[in-house]
CSV table of C-alpha atoms and ligand atoms in Angstrom, one decimal:
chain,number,residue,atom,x,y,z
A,906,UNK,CA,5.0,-23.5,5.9
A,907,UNK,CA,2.8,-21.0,7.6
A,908,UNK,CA,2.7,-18.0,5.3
A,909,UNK,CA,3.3,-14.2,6.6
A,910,UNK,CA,0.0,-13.5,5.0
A,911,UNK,CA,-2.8,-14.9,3.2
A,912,UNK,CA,-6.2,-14.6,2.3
A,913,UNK,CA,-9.4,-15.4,4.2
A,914,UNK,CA,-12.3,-16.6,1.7
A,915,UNK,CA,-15.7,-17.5,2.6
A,916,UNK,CA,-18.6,-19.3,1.4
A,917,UNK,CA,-20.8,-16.3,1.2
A,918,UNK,CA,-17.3,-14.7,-1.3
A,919,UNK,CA,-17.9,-18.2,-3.6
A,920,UNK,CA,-21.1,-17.5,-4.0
A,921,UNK,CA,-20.4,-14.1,-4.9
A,922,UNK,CA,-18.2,-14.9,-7.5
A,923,UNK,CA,-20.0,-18.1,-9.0
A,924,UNK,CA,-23.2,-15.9,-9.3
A,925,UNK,CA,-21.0,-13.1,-11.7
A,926,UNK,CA,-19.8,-16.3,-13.5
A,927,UNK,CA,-23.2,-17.5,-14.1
A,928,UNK,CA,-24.2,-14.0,-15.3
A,929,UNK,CA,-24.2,-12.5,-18.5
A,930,UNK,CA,-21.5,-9.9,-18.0
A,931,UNK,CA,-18.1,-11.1,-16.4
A,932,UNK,CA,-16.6,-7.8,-16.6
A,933,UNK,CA,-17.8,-4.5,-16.9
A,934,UNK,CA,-20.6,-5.7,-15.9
A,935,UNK,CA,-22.8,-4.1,-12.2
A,936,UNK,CA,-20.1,-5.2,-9.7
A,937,UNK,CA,-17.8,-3.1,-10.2
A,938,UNK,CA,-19.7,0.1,-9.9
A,939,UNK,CA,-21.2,-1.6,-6.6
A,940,UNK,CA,-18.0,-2.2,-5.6
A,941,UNK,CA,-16.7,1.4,-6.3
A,942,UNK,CA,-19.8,2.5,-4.2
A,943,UNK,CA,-18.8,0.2,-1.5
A,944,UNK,CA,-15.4,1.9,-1.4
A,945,UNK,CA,-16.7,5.1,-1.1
A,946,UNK,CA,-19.4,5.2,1.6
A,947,UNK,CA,-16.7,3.2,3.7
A,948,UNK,CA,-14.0,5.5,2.8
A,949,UNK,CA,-15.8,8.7,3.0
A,950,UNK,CA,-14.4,9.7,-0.5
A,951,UNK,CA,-16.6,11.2,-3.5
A,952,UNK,CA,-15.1,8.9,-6.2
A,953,UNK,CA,-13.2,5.4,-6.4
A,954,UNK,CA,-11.8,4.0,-9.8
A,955,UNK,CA,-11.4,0.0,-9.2
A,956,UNK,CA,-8.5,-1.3,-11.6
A,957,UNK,CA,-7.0,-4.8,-12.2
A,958,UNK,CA,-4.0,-3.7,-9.1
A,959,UNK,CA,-2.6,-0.8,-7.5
A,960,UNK,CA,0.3,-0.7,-9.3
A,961,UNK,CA,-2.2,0.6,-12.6
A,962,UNK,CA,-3.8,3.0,-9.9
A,963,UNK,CA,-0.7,5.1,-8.7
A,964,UNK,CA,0.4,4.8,-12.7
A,965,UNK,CA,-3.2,6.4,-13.5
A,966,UNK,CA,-3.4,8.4,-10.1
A,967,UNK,CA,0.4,10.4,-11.3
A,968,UNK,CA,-1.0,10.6,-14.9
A,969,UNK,CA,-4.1,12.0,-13.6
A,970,UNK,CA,-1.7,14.8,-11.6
A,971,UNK,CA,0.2,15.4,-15.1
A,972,UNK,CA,3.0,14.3,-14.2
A,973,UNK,CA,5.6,14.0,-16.4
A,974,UNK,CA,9.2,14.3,-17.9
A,975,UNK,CA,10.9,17.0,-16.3
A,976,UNK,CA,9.0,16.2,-13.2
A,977,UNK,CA,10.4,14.8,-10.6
A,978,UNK,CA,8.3,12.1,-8.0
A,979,UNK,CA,9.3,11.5,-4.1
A,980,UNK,CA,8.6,8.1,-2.2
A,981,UNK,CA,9.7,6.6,0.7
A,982,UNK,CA,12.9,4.8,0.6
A,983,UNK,CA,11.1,1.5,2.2
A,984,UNK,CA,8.1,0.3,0.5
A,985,UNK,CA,7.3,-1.7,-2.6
A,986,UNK,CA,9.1,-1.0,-6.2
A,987,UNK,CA,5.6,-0.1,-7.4
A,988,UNK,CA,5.5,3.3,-4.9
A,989,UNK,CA,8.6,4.5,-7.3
A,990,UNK,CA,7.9,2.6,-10.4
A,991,UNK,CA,4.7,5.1,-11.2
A,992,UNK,CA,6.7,7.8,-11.6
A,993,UNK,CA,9.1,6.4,-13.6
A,994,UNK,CA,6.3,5.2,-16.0
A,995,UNK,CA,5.3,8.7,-16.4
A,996,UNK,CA,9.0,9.7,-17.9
A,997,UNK,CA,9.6,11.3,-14.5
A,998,UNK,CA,12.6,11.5,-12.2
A,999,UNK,CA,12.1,10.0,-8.7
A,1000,UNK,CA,14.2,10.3,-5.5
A,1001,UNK,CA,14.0,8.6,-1.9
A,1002,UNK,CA,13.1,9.9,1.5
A,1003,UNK,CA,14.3,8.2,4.8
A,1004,UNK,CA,12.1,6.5,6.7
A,1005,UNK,CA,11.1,8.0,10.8
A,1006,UNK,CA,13.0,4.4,12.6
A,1007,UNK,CA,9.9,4.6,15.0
A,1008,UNK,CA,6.8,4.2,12.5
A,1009,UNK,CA,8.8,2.8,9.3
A,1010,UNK,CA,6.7,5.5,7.6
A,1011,UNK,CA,8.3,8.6,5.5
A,1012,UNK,CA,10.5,11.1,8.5
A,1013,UNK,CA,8.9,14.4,8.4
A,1014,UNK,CA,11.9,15.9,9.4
A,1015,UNK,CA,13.9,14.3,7.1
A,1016,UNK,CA,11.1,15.3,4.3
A,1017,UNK,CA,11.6,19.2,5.7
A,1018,UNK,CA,15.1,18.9,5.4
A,1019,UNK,CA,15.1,17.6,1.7
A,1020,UNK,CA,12.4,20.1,0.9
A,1021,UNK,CA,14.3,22.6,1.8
A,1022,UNK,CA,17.1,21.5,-0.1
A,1023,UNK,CA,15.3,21.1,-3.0
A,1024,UNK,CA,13.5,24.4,-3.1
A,1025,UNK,CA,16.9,26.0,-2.9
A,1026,UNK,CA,18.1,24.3,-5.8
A,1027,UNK,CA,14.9,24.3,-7.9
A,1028,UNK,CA,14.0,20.9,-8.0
A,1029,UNK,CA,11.2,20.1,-5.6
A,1030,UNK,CA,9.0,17.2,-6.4
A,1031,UNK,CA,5.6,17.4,-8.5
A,1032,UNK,CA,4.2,14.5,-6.4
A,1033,UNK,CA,5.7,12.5,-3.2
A,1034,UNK,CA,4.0,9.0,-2.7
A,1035,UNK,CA,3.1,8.5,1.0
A,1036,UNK,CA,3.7,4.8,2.3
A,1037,UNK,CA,1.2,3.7,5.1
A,1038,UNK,CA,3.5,1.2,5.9
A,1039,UNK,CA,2.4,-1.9,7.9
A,1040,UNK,CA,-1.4,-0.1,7.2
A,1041,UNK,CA,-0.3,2.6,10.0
A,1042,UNK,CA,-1.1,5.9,8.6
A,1043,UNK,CA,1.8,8.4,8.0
A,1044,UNK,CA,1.6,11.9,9.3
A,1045,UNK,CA,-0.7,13.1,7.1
A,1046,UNK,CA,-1.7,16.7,8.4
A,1047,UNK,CA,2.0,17.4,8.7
A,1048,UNK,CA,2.9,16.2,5.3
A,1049,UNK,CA,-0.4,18.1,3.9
A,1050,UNK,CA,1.1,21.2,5.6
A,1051,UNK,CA,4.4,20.8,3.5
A,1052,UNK,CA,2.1,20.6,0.7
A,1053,UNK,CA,0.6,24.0,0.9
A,1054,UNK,CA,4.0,25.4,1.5
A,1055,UNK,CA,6.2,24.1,-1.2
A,1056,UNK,CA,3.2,23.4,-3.8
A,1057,UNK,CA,3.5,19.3,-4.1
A,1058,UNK,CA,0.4,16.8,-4.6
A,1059,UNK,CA,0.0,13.8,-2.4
A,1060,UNK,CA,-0.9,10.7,-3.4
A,1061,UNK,CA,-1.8,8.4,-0.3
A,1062,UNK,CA,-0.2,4.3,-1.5
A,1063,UNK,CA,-2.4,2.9,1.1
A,1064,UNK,CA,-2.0,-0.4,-0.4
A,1065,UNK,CA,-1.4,-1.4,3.2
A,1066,UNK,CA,-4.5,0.8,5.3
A,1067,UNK,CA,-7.4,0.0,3.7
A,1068,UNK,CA,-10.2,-0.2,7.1
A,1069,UNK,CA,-7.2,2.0,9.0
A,1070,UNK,CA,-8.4,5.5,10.5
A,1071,UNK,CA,-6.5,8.3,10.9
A,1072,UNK,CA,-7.6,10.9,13.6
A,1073,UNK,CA,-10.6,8.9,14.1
A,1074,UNK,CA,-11.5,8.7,9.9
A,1075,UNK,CA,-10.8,6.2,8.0
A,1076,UNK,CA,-8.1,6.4,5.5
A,1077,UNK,CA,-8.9,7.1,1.8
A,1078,UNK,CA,-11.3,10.1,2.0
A,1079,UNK,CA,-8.3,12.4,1.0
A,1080,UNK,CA,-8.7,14.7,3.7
A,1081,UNK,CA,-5.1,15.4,3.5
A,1082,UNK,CA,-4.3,14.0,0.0
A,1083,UNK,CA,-5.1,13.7,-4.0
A,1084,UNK,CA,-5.7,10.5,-4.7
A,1085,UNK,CA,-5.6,7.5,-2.4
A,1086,UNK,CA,-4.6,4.3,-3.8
A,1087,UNK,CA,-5.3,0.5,-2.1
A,1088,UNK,CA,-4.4,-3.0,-3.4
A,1089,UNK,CA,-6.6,-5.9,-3.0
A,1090,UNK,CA,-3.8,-8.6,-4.2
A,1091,UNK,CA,-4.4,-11.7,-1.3
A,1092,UNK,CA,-1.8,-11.1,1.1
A,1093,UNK,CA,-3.5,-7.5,1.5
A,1094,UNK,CA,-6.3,-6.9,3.7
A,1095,UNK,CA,-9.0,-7.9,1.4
A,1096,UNK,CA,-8.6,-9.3,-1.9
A,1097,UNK,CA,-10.3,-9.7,-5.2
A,1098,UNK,CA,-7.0,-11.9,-6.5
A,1099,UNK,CA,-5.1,-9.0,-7.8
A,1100,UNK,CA,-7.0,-5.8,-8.1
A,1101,UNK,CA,-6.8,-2.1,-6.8
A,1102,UNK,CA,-8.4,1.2,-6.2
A,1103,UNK,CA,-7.8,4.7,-6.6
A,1104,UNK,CA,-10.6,7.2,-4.2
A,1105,UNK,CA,-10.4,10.9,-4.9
A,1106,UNK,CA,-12.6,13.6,-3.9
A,1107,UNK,CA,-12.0,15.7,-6.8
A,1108,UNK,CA,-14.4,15.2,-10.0
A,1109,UNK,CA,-11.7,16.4,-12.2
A,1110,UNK,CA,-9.0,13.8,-11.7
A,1111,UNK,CA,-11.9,11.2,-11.2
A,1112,UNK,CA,-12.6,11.9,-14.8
A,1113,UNK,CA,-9.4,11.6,-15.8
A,1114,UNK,CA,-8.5,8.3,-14.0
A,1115,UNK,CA,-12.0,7.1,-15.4
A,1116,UNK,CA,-10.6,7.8,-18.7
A,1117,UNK,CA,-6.9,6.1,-18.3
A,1118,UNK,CA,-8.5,2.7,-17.2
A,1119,UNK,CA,-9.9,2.2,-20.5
A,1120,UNK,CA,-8.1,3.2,-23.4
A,1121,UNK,CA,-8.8,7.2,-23.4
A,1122,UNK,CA,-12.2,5.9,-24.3
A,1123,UNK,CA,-15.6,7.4,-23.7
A,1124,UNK,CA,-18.8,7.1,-24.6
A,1125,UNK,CA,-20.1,10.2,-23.1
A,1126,UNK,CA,-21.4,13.1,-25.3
A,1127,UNK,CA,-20.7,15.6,-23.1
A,1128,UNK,CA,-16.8,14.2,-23.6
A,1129,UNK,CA,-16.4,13.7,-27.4
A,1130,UNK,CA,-15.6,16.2,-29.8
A,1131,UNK,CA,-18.0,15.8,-32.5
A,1132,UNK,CA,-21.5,14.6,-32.4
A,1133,UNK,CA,-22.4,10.9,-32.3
A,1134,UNK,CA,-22.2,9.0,-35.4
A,1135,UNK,CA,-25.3,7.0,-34.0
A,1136,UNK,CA,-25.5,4.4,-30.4
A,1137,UNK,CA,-22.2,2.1,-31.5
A,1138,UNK,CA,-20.2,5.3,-31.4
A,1139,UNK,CA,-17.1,5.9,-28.8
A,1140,UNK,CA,-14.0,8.6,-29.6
A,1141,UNK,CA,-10.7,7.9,-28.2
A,1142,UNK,CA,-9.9,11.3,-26.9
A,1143,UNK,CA,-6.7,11.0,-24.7
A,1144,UNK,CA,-4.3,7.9,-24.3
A,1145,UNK,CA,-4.9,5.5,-22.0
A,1146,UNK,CA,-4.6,1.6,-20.6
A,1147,UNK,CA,-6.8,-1.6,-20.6
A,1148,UNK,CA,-6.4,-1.5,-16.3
A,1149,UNK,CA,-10.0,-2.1,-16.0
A,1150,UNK,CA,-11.6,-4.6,-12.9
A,1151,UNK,CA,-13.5,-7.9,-13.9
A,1152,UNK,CA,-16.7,-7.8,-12.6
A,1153,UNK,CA,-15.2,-11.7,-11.3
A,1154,UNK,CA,-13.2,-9.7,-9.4
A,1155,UNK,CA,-15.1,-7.0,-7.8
A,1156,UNK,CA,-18.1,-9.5,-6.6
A,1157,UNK,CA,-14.9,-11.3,-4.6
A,1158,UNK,CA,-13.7,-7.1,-2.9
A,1159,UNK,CA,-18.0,-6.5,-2.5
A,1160,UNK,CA,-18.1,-9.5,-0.5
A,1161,UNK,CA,-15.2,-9.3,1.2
A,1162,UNK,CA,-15.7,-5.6,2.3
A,1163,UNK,CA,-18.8,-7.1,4.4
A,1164,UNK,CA,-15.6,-8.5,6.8
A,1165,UNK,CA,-12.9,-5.5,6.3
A,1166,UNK,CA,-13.7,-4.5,10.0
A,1167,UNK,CA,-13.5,-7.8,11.5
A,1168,UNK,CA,-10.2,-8.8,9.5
A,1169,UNK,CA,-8.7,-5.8,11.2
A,1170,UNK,CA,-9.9,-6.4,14.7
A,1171,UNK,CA,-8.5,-10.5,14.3
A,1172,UNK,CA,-5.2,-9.0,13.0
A,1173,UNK,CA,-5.0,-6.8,16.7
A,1174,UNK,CA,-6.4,-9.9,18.4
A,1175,UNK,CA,-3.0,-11.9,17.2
A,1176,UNK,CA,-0.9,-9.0,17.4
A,1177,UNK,CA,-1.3,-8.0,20.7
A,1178,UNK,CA,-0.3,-12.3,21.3
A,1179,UNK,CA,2.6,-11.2,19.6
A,1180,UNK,CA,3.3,-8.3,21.6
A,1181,UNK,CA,3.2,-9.8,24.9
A,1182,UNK,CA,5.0,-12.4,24.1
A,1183,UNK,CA,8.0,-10.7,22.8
A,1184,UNK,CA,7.9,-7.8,25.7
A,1185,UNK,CA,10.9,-9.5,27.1
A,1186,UNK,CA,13.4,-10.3,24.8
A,1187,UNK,CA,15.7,-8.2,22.4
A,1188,UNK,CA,13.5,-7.0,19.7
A,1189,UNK,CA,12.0,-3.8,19.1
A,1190,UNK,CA,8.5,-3.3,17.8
A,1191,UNK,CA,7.2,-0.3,15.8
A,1192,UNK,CA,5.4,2.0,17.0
A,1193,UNK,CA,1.9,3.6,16.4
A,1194,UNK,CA,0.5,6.7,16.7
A,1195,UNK,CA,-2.1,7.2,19.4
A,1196,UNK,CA,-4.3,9.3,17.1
A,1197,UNK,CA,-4.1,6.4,14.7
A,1198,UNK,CA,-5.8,2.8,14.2
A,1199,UNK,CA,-3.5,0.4,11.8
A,1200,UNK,CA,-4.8,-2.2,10.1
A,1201,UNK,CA,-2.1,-4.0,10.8
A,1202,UNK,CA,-1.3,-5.1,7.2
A,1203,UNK,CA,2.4,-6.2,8.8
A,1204,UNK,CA,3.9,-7.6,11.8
A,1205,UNK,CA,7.6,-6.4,11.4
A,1206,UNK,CA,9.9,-7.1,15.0
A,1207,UNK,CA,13.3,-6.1,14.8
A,1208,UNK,CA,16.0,-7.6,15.8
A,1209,UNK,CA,18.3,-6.1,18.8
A,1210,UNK,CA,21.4,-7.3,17.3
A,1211,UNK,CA,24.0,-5.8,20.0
A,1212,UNK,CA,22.0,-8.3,22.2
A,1213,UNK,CA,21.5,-11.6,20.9
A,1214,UNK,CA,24.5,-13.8,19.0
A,1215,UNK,CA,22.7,-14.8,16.2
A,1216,UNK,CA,22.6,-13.0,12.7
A,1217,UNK,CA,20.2,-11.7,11.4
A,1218,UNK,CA,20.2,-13.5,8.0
A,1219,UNK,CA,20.3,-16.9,10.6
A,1220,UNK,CA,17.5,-16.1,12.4
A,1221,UNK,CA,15.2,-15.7,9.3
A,1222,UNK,CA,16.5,-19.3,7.8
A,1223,UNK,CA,16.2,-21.1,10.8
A,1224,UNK,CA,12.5,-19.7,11.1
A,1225,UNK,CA,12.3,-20.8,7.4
A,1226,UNK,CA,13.7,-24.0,8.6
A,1227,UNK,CA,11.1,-24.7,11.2
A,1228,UNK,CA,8.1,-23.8,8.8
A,1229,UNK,CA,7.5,-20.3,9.6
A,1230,UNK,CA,7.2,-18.4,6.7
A,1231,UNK,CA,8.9,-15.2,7.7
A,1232,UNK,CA,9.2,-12.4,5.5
A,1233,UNK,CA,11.3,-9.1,4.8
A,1234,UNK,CA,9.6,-5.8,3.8
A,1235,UNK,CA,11.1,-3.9,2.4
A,1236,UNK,CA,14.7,-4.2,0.3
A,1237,UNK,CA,15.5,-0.5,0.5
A,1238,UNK,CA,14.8,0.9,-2.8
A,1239,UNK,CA,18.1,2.3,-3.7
A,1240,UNK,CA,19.8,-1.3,-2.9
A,1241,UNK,CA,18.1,-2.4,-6.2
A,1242,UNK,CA,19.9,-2.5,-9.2
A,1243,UNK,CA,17.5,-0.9,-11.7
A,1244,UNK,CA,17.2,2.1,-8.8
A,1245,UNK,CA,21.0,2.5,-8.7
A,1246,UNK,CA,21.2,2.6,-12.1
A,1247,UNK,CA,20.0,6.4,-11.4
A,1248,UNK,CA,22.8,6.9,-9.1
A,1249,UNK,CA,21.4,6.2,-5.8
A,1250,UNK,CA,24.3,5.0,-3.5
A,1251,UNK,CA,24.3,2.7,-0.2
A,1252,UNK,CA,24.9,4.7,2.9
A,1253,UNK,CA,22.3,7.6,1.6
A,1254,UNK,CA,18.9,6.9,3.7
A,1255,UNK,CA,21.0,5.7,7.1
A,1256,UNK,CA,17.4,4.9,8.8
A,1257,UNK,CA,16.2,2.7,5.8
A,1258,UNK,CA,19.4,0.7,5.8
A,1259,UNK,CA,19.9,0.0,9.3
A,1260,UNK,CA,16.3,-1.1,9.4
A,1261,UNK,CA,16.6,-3.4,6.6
A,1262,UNK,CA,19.9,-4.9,8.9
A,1263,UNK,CA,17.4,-5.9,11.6
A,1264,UNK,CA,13.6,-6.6,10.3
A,1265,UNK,CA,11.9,-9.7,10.1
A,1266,UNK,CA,7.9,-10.3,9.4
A,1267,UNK,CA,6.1,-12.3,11.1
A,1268,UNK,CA,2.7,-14.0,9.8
A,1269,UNK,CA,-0.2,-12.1,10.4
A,1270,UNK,CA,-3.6,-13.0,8.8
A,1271,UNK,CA,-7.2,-13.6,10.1
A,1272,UNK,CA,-7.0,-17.2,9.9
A,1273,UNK,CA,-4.1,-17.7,11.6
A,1274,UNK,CA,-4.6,-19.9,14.7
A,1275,UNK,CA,-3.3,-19.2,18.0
A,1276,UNK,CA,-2.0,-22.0,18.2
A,1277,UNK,CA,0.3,-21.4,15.2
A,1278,UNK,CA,0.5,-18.0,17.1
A,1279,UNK,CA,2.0,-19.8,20.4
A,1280,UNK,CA,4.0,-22.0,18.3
A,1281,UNK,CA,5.7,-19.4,16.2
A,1282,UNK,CA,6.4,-17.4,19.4
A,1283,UNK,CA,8.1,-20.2,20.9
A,1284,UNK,CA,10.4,-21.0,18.1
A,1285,UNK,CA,11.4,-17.4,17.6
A,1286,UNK,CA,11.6,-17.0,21.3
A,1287,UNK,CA,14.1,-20.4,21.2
A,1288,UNK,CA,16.3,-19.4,18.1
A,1289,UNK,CA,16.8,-15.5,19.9
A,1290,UNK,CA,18.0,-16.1,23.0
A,1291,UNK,CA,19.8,-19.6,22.2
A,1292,UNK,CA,21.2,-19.4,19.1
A,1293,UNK,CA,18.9,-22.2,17.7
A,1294,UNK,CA,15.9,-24.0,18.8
A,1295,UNK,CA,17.5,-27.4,20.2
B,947,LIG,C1,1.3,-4.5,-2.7
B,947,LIG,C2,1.8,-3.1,-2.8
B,947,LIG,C3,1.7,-2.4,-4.0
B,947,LIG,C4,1.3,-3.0,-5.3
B,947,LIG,O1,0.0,-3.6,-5.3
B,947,LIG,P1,-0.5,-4.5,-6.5
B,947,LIG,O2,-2.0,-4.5,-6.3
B,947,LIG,O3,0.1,-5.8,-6.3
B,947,LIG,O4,-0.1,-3.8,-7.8
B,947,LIG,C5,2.1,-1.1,-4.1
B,947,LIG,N1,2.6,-0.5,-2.9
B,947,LIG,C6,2.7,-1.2,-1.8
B,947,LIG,C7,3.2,-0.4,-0.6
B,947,LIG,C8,2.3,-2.5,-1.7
B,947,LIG,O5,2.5,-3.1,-0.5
């Protein structure tokens, strides 16, 4: 089965690795740090905080912004559980915004709408979560514009974007945004097997993140509340997490953030294959913004269904069938049962739902030959327009 993602691991990222094992320190050791440095002087932000996913960083990133019960925590209503779950972890309510059926990322119009709403009825959100779904950056300036106006933080999940630019800088300097957050599990751009990052620009929620990822622990003077009791003393002065990074893992993100660029640029390479090839026949692909560069994270088609006679739920197990390891991203969030649990009902985000009716991911990852690229056109091309690929 050809995968819809994988990762891309090098001799030179063995080594890497090997060398930490070999070391005295397997975690919390040099690599991380150098790996956090990394992050920033490609980013552009002041401060990163590498934890063991991203799922720990938008937990510590919301923590970080106080959020809590009583608050209440927007996302988009198609991305991954762990965009909604952070809020939830805090004790905080969350709600969905449609998605813009162009981009796949969060509408701004339907984000002014339910803004507007919510002001009125006094329950506008502490914190929305911004997808960059498929790694092409959301509106950012618009949605930072909302921000000032109705008084809500932004955290950037960028678990998709890492190496994407928006308005010609890349993504994660927090221009626009709080905190930016970016997972490294292996069907991501890079990977250091499962890992994450949260970048912010601001030294007070750097602190604070800092903090979280081990246990409320510090060993800084300038931090504790009494004087030291001598060099083996620490004071737990807040509550916090073991998230922290192995130094295993961060030698494997160093190593593979000497490629980031040219993972991206072999991603565009297969994708524009892709989008030649399917030019012609009833799919629609998403669109990108022109003042935007994706790192393509994604290649999502969707289907034209008014046009072919084929379901949709047959056309992703025949290309199951014939090896290609297709994919759907997301499940709305509000189709899940834990999320209706809170009352969310079908027929509430019309955008997300007829999406979910029609997507289908293709592979997409730097190794991926183009020969498998051909092959996988031809087969899709085959089960579209007859039905089946006799
Ligand atoms: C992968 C992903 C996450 C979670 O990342 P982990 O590193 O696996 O915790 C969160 N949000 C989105 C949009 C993702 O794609």
């Amino acid at each position: 089965m050809i995968p819809y993602g994988r990762q891309d691991i090098s001799e030179d990222d063995i080594k890497s690795v090997i060398n930490v094992l070999k070391s005295d320190l397997i975690t919390q050791g040099p690599l991380v740090p150098k790996f956090e440095h990394i992050i920033c002087e490609k980013t552009n932000a002041k401060y990163a905080v590498a934890v063991n996913s991203a799922t720990s960083a938008l937990h510590i990133a919301c923590l970080a912004l106080d959020l809590s019960r009583n608050d209440i925590l927007w996302t988009s209503a198609i991305t991954f559980v762990a965009s909604a779950n952070c809020g939830i972890y805090c004790g905080a309510k969350i709600d969905f915004v449609d998605i813009d059926k162009f981009t796949l990322n969060i509408s701004i119009n339907a984000l002014k709408e339910k803004l507007a709403i919510a002001q009125k009825k006094n329950k506008l959100p502490k914190i929305i979560v911004v997808v960059h779904m498929r790694g092409e950056p959301c509106e950012l300036d618009e949605i930072n514009k909302l921000s000032k106006i109705y008084g809500f933080k932004i955290i950037e999940d960028a678990s998709h974007a890492i190496g994407a630019k928006y308005q010609k800088e890349y993504i994660g300097n927090n221009k626009f945004s709080d905190i930016t957050v970016f997972s490294f599990h292996p069907v991501k751009i890079i990977t250091t097997g499962e890992g994450g990052v949260a970048t912010t620009n601001d030294q007070r929620l750097h602190k604070k993140m800092s903090l979280l990822r081990t246990h409320g622990i510090t060993r800084d003077q300038k931090e504790m509340h009494t004087f030291s009791h001598g060099s083996w003393y620490y004071e737990q002065v807040s509550l916090g997490y073991n998230y922290r990074m192995t130094d295993i893992q961060a030698a494997l993100g160093f190593s593979q953030m000497k490629r980031l660029d040219y993972f991206i640029e072999k991603r565009h390479e297969i994708a524009r294959i892709y989008d030649n090839a399917f030019n012609n026949l009833p799919v629609s692909i998403p669109k990108n913004n022109s003042e935007s560069y994706s790192s393509l994270h994604l290649y999502i088609i969707r289907l034209q269904l008014d046009k072919i006679s084929i379901s949709h739920k047959d056309v992703f197990s025949l290309l199951r069938k014939n090896d290609v390891g297709v994919n759907v991203h997301y499940i709305p969030l509000h189709y899940h049962p834990y999320f209706k649990s809170f009352g969310f009902k079908k027929g509430q985000y019309p955008e997300a739902e007829k999406y979910y009716k029609e997507a289908i991911t293709l592979p997409l990852y730097p190794t991926l030959k183009h020969a498998a690229v051909k092959k996988i056109i031809n087969i899709f091309s085959k089960i579209i327009l007859d039905g089946n690929t006799q």
